Coordinates of C-alpha atoms and ligand atoms in Angstrom, one line a residue:
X1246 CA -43.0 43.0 38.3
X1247 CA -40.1 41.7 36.8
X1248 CA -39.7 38.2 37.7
X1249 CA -35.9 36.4 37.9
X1250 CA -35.7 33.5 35.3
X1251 CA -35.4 30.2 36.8
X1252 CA -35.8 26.7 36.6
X1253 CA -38.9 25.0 38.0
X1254 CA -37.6 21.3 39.1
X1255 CA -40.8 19.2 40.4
X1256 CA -40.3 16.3 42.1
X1257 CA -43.2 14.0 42.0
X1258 CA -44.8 15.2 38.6
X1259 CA -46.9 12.0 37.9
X1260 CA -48.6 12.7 41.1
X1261 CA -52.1 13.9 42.1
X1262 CA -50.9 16.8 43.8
X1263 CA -49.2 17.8 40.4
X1264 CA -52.4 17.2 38.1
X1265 CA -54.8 18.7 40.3
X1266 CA -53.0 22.1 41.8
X1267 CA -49.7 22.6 40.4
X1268 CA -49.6 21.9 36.0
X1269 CA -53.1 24.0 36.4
X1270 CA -51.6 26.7 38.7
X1271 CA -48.6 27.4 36.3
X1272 CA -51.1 27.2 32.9
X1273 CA -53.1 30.1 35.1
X1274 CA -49.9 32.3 36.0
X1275 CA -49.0 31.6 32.2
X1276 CA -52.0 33.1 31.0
X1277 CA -52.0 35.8 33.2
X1278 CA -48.5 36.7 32.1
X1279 CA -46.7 35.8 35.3
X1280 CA -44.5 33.3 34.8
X1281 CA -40.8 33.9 34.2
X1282 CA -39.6 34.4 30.8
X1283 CA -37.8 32.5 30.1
X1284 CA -39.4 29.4 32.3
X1285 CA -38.7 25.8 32.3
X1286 CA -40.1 22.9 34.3
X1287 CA -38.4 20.1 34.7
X1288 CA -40.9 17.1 35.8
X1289 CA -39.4 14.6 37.5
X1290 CA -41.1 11.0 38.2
X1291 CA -40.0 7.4 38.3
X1292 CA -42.1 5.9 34.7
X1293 CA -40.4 6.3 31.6
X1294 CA -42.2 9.4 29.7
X1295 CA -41.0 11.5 26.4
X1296 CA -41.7 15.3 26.9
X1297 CA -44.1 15.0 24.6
X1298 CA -46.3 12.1 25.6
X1299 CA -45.8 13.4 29.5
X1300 CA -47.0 17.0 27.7
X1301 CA -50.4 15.5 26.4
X1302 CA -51.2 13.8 30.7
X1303 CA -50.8 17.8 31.5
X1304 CA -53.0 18.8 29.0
X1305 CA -56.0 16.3 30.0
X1306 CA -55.2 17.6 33.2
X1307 CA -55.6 20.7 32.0
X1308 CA -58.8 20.6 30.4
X1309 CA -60.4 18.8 33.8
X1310 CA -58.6 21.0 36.8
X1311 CA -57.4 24.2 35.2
X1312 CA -60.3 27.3 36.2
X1313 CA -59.9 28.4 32.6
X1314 CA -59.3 27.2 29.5
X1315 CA -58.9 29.2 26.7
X1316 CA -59.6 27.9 23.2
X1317 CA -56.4 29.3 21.4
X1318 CA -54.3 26.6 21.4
X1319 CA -51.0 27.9 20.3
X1320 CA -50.7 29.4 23.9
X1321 CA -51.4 26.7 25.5
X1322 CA -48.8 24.6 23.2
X1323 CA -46.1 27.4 24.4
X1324 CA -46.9 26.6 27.8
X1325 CA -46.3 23.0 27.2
X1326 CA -43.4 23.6 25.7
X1327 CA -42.2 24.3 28.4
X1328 CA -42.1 21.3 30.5
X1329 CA -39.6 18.7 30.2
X1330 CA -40.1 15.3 31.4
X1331 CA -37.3 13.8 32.9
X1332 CA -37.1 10.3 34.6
X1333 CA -35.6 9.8 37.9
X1334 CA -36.0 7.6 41.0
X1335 CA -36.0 9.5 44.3
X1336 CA -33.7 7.4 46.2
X1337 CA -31.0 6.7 43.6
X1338 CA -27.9 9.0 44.4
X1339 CA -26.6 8.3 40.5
X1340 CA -30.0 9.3 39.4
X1341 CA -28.9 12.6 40.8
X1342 CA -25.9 13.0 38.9
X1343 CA -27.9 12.7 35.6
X1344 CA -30.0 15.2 36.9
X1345 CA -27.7 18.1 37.4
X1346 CA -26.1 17.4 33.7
X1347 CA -29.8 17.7 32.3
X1348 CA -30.5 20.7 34.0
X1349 CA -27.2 22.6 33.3
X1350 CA -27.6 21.8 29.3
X1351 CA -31.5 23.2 29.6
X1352 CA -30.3 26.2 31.4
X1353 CA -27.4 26.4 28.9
X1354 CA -30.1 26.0 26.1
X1355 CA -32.9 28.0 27.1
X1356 CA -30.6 30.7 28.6
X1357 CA -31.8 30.8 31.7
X1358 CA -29.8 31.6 34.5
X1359 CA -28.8 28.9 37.6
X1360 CA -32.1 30.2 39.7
X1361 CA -33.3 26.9 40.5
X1362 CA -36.8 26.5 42.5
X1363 CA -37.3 22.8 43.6
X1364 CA -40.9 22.2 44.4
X1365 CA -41.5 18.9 46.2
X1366 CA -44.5 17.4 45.6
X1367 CA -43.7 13.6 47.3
X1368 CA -44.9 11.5 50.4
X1369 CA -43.1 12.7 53.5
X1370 CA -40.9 9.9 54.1
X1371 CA -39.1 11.2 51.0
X1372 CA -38.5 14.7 52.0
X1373 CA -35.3 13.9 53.4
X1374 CA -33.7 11.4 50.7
X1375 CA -34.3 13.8 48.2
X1376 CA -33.2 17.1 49.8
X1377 CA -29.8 15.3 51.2
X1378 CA -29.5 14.2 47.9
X1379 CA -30.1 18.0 46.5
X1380 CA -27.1 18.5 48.5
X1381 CA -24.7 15.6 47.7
X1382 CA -25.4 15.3 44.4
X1383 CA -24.2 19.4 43.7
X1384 CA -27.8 20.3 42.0
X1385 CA -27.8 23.6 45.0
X1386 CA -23.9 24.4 43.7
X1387 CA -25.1 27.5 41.4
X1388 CA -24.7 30.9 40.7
X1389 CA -28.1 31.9 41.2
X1390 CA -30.5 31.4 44.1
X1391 CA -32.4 28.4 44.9
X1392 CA -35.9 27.8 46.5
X1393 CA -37.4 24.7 48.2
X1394 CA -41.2 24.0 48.4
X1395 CA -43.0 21.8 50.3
X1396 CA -46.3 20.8 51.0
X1397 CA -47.8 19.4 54.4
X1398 CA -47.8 17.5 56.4
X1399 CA -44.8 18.9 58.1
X1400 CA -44.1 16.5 60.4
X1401 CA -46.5 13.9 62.2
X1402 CA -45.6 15.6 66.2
X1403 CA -43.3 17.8 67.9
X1404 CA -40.1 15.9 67.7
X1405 CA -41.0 14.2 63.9
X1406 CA -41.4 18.1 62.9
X1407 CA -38.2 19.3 64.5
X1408 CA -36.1 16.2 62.8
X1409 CA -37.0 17.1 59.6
X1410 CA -37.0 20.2 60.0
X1411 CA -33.0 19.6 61.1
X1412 CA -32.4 17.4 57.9
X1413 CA -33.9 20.3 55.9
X1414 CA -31.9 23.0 57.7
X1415 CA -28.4 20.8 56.3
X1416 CA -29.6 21.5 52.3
X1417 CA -31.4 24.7 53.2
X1418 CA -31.2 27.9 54.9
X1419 CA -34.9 28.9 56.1
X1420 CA -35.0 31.6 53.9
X1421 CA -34.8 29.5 51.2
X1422 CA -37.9 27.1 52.2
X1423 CA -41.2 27.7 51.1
X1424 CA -44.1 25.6 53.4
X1425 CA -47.2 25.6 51.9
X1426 CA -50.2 26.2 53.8
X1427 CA -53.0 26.5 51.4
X1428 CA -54.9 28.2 53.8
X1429 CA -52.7 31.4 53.7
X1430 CA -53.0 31.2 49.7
X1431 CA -56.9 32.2 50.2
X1432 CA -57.9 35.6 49.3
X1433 CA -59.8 36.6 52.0
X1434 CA -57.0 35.7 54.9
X1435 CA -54.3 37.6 53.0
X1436 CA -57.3 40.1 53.4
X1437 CA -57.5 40.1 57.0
X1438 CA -54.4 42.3 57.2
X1439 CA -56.0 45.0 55.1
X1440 CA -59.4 44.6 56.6
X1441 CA -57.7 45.2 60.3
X1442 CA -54.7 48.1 59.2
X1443 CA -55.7 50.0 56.3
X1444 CA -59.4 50.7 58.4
X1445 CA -59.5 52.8 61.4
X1446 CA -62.3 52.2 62.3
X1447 CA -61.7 48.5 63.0
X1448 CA -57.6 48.7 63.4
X1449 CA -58.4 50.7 66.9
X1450 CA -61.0 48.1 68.5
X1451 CA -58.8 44.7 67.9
X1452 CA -58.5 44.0 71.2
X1453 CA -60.1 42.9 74.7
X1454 CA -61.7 46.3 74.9
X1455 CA -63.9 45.4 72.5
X1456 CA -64.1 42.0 71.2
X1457 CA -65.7 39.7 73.2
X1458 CA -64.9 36.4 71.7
X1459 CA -63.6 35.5 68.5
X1460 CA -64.9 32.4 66.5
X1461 CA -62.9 30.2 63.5
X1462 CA -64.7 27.6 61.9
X1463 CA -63.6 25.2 58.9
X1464 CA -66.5 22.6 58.2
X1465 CA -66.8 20.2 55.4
X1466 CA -69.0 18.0 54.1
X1467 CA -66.7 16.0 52.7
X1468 CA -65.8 12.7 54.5
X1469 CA -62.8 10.9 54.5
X1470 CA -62.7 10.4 50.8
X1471 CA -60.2 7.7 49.6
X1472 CA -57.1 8.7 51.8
X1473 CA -58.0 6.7 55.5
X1474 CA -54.9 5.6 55.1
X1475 CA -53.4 8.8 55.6
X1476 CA -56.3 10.5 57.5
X1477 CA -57.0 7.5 60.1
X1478 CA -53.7 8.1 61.3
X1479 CA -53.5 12.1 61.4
X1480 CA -57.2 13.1 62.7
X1481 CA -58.6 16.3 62.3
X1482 CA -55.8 17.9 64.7
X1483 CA -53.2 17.2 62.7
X1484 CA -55.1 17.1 59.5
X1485 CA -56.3 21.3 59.8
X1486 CA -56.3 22.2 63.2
X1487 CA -52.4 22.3 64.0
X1488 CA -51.8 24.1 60.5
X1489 CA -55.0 25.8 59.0
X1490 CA -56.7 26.5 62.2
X1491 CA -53.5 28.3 63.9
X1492 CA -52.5 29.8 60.6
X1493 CA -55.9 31.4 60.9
X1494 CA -55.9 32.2 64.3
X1495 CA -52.2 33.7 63.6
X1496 CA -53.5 36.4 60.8
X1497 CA -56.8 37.2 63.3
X1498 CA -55.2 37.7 66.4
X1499 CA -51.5 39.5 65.2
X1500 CA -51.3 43.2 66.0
X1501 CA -50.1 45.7 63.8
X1502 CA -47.2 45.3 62.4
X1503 CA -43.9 47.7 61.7
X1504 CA -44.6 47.2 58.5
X1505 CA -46.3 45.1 55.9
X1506 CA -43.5 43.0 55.0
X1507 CA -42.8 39.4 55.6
X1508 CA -40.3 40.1 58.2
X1509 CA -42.8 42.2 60.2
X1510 CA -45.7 40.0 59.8
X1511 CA -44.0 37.2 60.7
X1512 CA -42.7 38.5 63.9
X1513 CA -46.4 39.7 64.9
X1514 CA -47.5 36.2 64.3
X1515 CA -45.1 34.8 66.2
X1516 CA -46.1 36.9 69.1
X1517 CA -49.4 35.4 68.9
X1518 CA -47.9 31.5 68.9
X1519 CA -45.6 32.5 71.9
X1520 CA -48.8 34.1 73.8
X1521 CA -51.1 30.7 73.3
X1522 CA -51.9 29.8 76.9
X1523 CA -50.2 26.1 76.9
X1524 CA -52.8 23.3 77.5
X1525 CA -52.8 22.2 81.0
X1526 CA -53.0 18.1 82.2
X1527 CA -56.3 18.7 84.0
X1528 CA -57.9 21.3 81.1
X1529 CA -56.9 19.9 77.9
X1530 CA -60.3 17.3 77.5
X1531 CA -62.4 20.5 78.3
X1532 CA -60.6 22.7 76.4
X1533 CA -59.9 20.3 73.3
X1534 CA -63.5 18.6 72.1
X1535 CA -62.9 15.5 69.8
X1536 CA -65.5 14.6 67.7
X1537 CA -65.7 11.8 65.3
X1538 CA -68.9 11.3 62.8
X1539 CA -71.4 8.5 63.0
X1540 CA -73.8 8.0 59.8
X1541 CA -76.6 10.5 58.6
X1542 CA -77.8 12.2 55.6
X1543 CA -76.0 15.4 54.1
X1544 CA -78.4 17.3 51.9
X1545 CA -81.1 14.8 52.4
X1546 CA -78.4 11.9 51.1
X1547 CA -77.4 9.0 53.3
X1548 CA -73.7 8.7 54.4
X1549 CA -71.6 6.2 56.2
X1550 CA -70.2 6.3 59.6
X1551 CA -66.6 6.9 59.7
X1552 CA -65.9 3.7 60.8
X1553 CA -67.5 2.1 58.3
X1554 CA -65.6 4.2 55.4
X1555 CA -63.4 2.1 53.2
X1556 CA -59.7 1.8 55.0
X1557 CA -60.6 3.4 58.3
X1558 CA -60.0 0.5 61.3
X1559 CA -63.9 -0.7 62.8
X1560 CA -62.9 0.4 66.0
X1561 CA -60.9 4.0 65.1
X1562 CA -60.6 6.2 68.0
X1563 CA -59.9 9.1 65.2
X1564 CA -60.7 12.6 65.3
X1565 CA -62.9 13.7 62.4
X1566 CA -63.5 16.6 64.5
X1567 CA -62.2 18.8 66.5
X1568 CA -63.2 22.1 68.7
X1569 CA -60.9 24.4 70.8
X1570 CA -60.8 26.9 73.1
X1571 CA -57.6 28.8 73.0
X1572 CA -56.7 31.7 75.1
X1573 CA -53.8 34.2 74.0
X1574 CA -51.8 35.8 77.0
X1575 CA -51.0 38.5 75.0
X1576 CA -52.1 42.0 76.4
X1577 CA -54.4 42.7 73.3
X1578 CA -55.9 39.7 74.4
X1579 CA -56.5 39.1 78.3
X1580 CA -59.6 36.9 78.9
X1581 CA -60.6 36.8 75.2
X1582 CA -61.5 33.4 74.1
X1583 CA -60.8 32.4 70.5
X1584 CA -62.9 29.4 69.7
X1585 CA -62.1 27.7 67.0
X1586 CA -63.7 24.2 65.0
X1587 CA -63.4 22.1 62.1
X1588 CA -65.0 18.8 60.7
X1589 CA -65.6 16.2 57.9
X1590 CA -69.3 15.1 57.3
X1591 CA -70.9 18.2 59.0
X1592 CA -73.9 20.6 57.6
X1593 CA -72.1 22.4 55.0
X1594 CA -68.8 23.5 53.5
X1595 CA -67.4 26.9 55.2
X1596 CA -64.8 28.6 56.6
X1597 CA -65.0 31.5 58.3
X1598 CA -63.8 33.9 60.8
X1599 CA -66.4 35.5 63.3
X1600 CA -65.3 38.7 65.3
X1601 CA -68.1 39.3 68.1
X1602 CA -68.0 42.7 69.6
X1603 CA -68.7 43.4 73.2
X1604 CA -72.4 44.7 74.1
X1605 CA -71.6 48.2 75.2
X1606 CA -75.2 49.9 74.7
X1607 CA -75.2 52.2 77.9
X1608 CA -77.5 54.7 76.3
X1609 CA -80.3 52.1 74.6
X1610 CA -82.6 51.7 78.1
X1611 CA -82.4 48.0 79.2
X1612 CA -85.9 47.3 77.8
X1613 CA -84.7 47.5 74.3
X1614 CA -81.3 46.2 74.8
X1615 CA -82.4 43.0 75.3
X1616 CA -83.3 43.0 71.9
X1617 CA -80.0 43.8 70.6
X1618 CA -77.6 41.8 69.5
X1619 CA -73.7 42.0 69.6
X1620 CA -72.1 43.3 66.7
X1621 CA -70.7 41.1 64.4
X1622 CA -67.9 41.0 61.8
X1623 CA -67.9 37.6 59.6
X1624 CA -64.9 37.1 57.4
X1625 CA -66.5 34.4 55.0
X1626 CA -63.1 33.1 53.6
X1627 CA -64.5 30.5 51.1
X1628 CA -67.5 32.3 49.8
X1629 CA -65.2 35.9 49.7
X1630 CA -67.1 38.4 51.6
X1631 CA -67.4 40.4 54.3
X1632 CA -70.4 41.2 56.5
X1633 CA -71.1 43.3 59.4
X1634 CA -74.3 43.0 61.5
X1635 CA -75.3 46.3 63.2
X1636 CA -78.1 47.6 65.6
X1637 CA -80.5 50.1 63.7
X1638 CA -83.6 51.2 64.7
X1639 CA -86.3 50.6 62.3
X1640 CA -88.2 53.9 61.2
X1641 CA -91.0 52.0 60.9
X1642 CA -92.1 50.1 64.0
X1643 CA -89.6 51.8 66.3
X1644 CA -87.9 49.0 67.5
X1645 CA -84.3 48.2 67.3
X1646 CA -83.7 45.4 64.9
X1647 CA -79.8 43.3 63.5
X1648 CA -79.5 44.5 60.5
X1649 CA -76.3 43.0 57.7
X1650 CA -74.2 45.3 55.9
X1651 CA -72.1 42.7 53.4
X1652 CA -69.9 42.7 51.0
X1653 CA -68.9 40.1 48.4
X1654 CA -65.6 40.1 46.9
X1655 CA -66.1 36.7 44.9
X1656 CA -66.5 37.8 41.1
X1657 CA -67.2 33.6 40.0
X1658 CA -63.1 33.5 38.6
X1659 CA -60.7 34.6 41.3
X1660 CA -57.3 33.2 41.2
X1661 CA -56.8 29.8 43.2
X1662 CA -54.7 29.8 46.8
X1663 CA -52.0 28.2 44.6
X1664 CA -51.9 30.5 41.8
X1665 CA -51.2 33.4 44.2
X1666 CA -48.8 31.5 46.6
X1667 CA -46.5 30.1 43.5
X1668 CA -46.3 33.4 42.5
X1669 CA -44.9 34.8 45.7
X1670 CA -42.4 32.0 45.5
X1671 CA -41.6 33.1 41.9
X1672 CA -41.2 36.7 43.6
X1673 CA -39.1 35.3 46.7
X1674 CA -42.0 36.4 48.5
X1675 CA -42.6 34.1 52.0
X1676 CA -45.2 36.4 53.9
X1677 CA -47.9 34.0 53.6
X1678 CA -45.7 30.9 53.5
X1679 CA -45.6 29.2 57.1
X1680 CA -42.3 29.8 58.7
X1681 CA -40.7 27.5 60.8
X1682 CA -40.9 28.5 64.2
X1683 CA -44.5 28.6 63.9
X1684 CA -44.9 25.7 62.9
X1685 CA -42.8 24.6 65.9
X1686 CA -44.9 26.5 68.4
X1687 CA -48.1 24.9 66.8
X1688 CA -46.6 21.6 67.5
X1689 CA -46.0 22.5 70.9
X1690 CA -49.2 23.7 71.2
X1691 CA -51.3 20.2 70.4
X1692 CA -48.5 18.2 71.2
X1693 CA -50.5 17.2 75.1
X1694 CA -53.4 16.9 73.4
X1695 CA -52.2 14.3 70.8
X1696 CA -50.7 12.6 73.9
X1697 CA -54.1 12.8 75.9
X1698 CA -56.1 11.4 72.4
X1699 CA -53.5 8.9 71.8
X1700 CA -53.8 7.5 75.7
X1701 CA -57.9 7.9 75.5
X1702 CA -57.9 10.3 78.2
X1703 CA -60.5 12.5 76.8
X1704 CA -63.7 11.3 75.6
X1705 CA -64.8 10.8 71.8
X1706 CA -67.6 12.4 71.3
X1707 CA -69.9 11.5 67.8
X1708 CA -71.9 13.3 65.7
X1709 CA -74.4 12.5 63.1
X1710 CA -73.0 13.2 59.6
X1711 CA -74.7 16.2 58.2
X1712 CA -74.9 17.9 61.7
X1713 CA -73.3 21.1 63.1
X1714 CA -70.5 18.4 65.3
X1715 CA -71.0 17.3 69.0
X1716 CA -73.1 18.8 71.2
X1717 CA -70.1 18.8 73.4
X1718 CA -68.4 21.7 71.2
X1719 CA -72.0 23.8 71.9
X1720 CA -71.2 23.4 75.9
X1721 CA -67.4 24.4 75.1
X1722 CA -69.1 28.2 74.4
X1723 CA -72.2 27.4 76.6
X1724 CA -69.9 27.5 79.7
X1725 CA -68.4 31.0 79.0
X1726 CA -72.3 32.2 78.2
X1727 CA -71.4 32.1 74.3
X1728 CA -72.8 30.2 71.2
X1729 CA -71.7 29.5 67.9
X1730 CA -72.7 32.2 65.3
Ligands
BG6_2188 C1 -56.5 20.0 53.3 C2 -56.8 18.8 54.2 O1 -55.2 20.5 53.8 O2 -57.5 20.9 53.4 C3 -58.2 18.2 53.7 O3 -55.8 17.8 54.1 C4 -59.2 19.3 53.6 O4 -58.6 17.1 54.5 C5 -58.7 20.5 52.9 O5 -60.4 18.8 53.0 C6 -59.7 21.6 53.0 O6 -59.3 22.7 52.2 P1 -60.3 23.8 51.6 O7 -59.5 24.7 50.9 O8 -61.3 23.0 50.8 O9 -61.0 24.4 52.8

């Protein structure tokens, strides 16, 4: 595919966000021939830097973050020969001014037309200053097209999310934005549309008739690393669940679409948001389980509590965890219950989708149906596979036993969330790119619950690090005769 040429301007280069995901990203789209031709970057942070002394941070960064590293060396000097360092201050309008000059005589050097992608990788509070300033300053008056990206979180509520969202809206049309949700960059959830429409055999029964409950689960044994500042503030909820979690819960649930374009999908998942069955005042703390972990070993080694992690307030009433029931009045959908959980400090690092089928075995006599056990379809989206488990009767003892048809699709090297979400905003692709309204609805969604947490109405439950999260989020599925698979 023929890419448009553009003009990659970063804001927030010197950053982790930068060194970790986004220098390796491009240096993987570089050697996979999908970058732009011609391509410039145009780093912006506050120090002082030469292109070429900015050029050797990437390439340390490079040789620690980047999945591959080739040793030819002359292609990885091309590719950073292609970033230019520039110095600006977010929050000086004159800063600006210099800006659009620099740009203009790279494009008018590099011949590269006025597409201009600006990819902002910069605390929240800076969102605003810098796309007002996009604006004021004239950098958006072009000939081409122009792009924004942005990165989470998007907003700290409802009304935070819809006020940025408004400042956004006066530099950009929403079109033009780009919100990252990582979780829609992995493989195996852009895979969920194929997996559901391009196989009759499971496109037909993705509904009440024959799903009986549906379960999404995002652990991690990770604690809360070194960001409690950030973290003791958002929770769990706001930290996965209002974006990941929904996001997921948005490609699961969403029927079939016209067609499989961004337009199309979009409106399917949409129909899911605008089906979620709102929380009600008397439901929300037994539909919403907050967790938060106490100390315990993972893999036989001893962790702290959360409250005794570096930054985190001794007394935090934060949500390290979180489990939900979520019904979707949708007609697809009457009476199924998606259940859905993620956690810090828990038994092990996984994410994945688990599709339980309804028990129709009419014909099995009731003796051996006990023994049976519901069909299941597990979308492992970190490990990248697939497997199915099935009733078969075993030729040798008679009996009908589970047995697991999988399917791996993880070769050790696939390309990274980022690599293939950068390169559908190279494309002006935004299928898997969170659009606003549902990020508005999601928002809505939690919003009573982050009132409910924030007034302690609901119980914190705990949970020993290293465990499978509070016995309280077994009893959520308990209740409805279900249990975590
Ligand atoms: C991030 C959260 O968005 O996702 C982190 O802020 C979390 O807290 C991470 O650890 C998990 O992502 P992944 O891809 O490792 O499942």
């Amino acid at each position: 595919e023929k890419l448009d040429s553009m003009t990659f301007v970063l804001f927030g280069a010197t950053g982790d966000l930068a060194k970790r995901k986004i220098f390796p990203t491009l240096y993987n789209l570089f050697l996979d021939n999908k970058l732009p031709d011609p391509f410039a970057v145009i780093a912006l942070g506050r120090k002082n830097f030469s292109s070429q002394a900015f050029r050797l941070h990437v390439l340390e960064s490079l040789k620690i973050f980047s999945r591959r590293f080739p040793e030819n060396t002359d292609s990885t000097e091309t590719f950073l020969q292609m970033i230019h360092y520039h110095s600006l201050n977010a929050t000086d309008n004159q800063g600006y001014l210099k800006l659009v000059d620099y740009i203009k005589h790279l494009e008018t050097v590099l011949r590269i037309p006025e597409n201009r992608l600006f990819y902002l990788s910069m605390a929240p509070e800076f969102i605003d200053t810098v796309t007002s300033n996009i604006k004021k300053s004239g950098l958006d008056s072009i000939n081409g097209w122009k792009r924004l990206v942005i990165e989470k979180p998007f907003g700290f509520d409802l009304s935070s999310a819809q006020n940025l969202n408004n400042k956004l809206g006066n530099a950009f049309d929403e079109a033009e934005i780009y919100r990252i949700d990582h979780y829609l960059g992995k493989s195996m959830v852009q895979n969920l549309e194929v997996l559901k429409f391009a196989n009759p055999m499971f496109q037909d029964i993705w509904n009440k008739e024959n799903i009986s409950n549906v379960q999404i689960t995002a652990s991690e044994t990770v604690g809360v690393e070194e960001r409690a500042d950030y973290y003791d503030q958002a929770g769990a909820i706001r930290d996965m669940f209002q974006n990941h979690m929904l996001q997921i819960l948005m490609m699961t649930a969403m029927q079939q679409p016209k067609k499989l374009n961004s337009k199309e999908i979009r409106k399917e998942k949409l129909k899911v948001m605008e089906a979620l069955q709102p929380l009600q005042k008397e439901n929300i703390c037994s539909s919403i389980i907050r967790g938060q972990y106490e100390a315990g070993a993972i893999n036989g080694i001893p962790v702290k509590g959360y409250r005794e992690e570096p930054g985190v307030e001794s007394l935090s009433k934060n949500d390290t965890f979180i489990a939900a029931k979520v019904l979707i009045n949708h007609p697809a959908w009457y009476g199924v219950p998606f259940y859905i959980r993620t956690g810090k400090r828990m038994k092990e690092k996984s994410t994945r989708i688990v599709i339980e089928f309804k028990k129709k075995l009419s014909i099995v006599d009731a003796k051996d149906s006990d023994k049976t056990i519901p069909n299941l379809l597990t979308i492992e989206v970190n490990k990248e596979g697939i497997s199915l488990q099935l009733n078969i009767k075993n030729p040798e003892t008679n009996k009908i036993e589970p047995a697991s048809f999988s399917f791996s699709a993880n070769n050790g090297n696939t390309p990274a969330e980022y690599e293939l979400l950068l390169y559908d905003v190279f494309r002006g692709n935004s299928t898997f790119f969170a659009h606003w309204k549902e990020v508005e609805l999601a928002w809505k969604w939690v919003q009573p619950a982050l009132e409910a947490f924030e007034k302690s109405d609901c119980p914190l439950h705990t949970y020993p690090a290293g465990s499978l999260g509070p016995v309280a989020a077994d009893q959520l599925l308990k209740h409805d005769g279900f249990k975590w698979w």
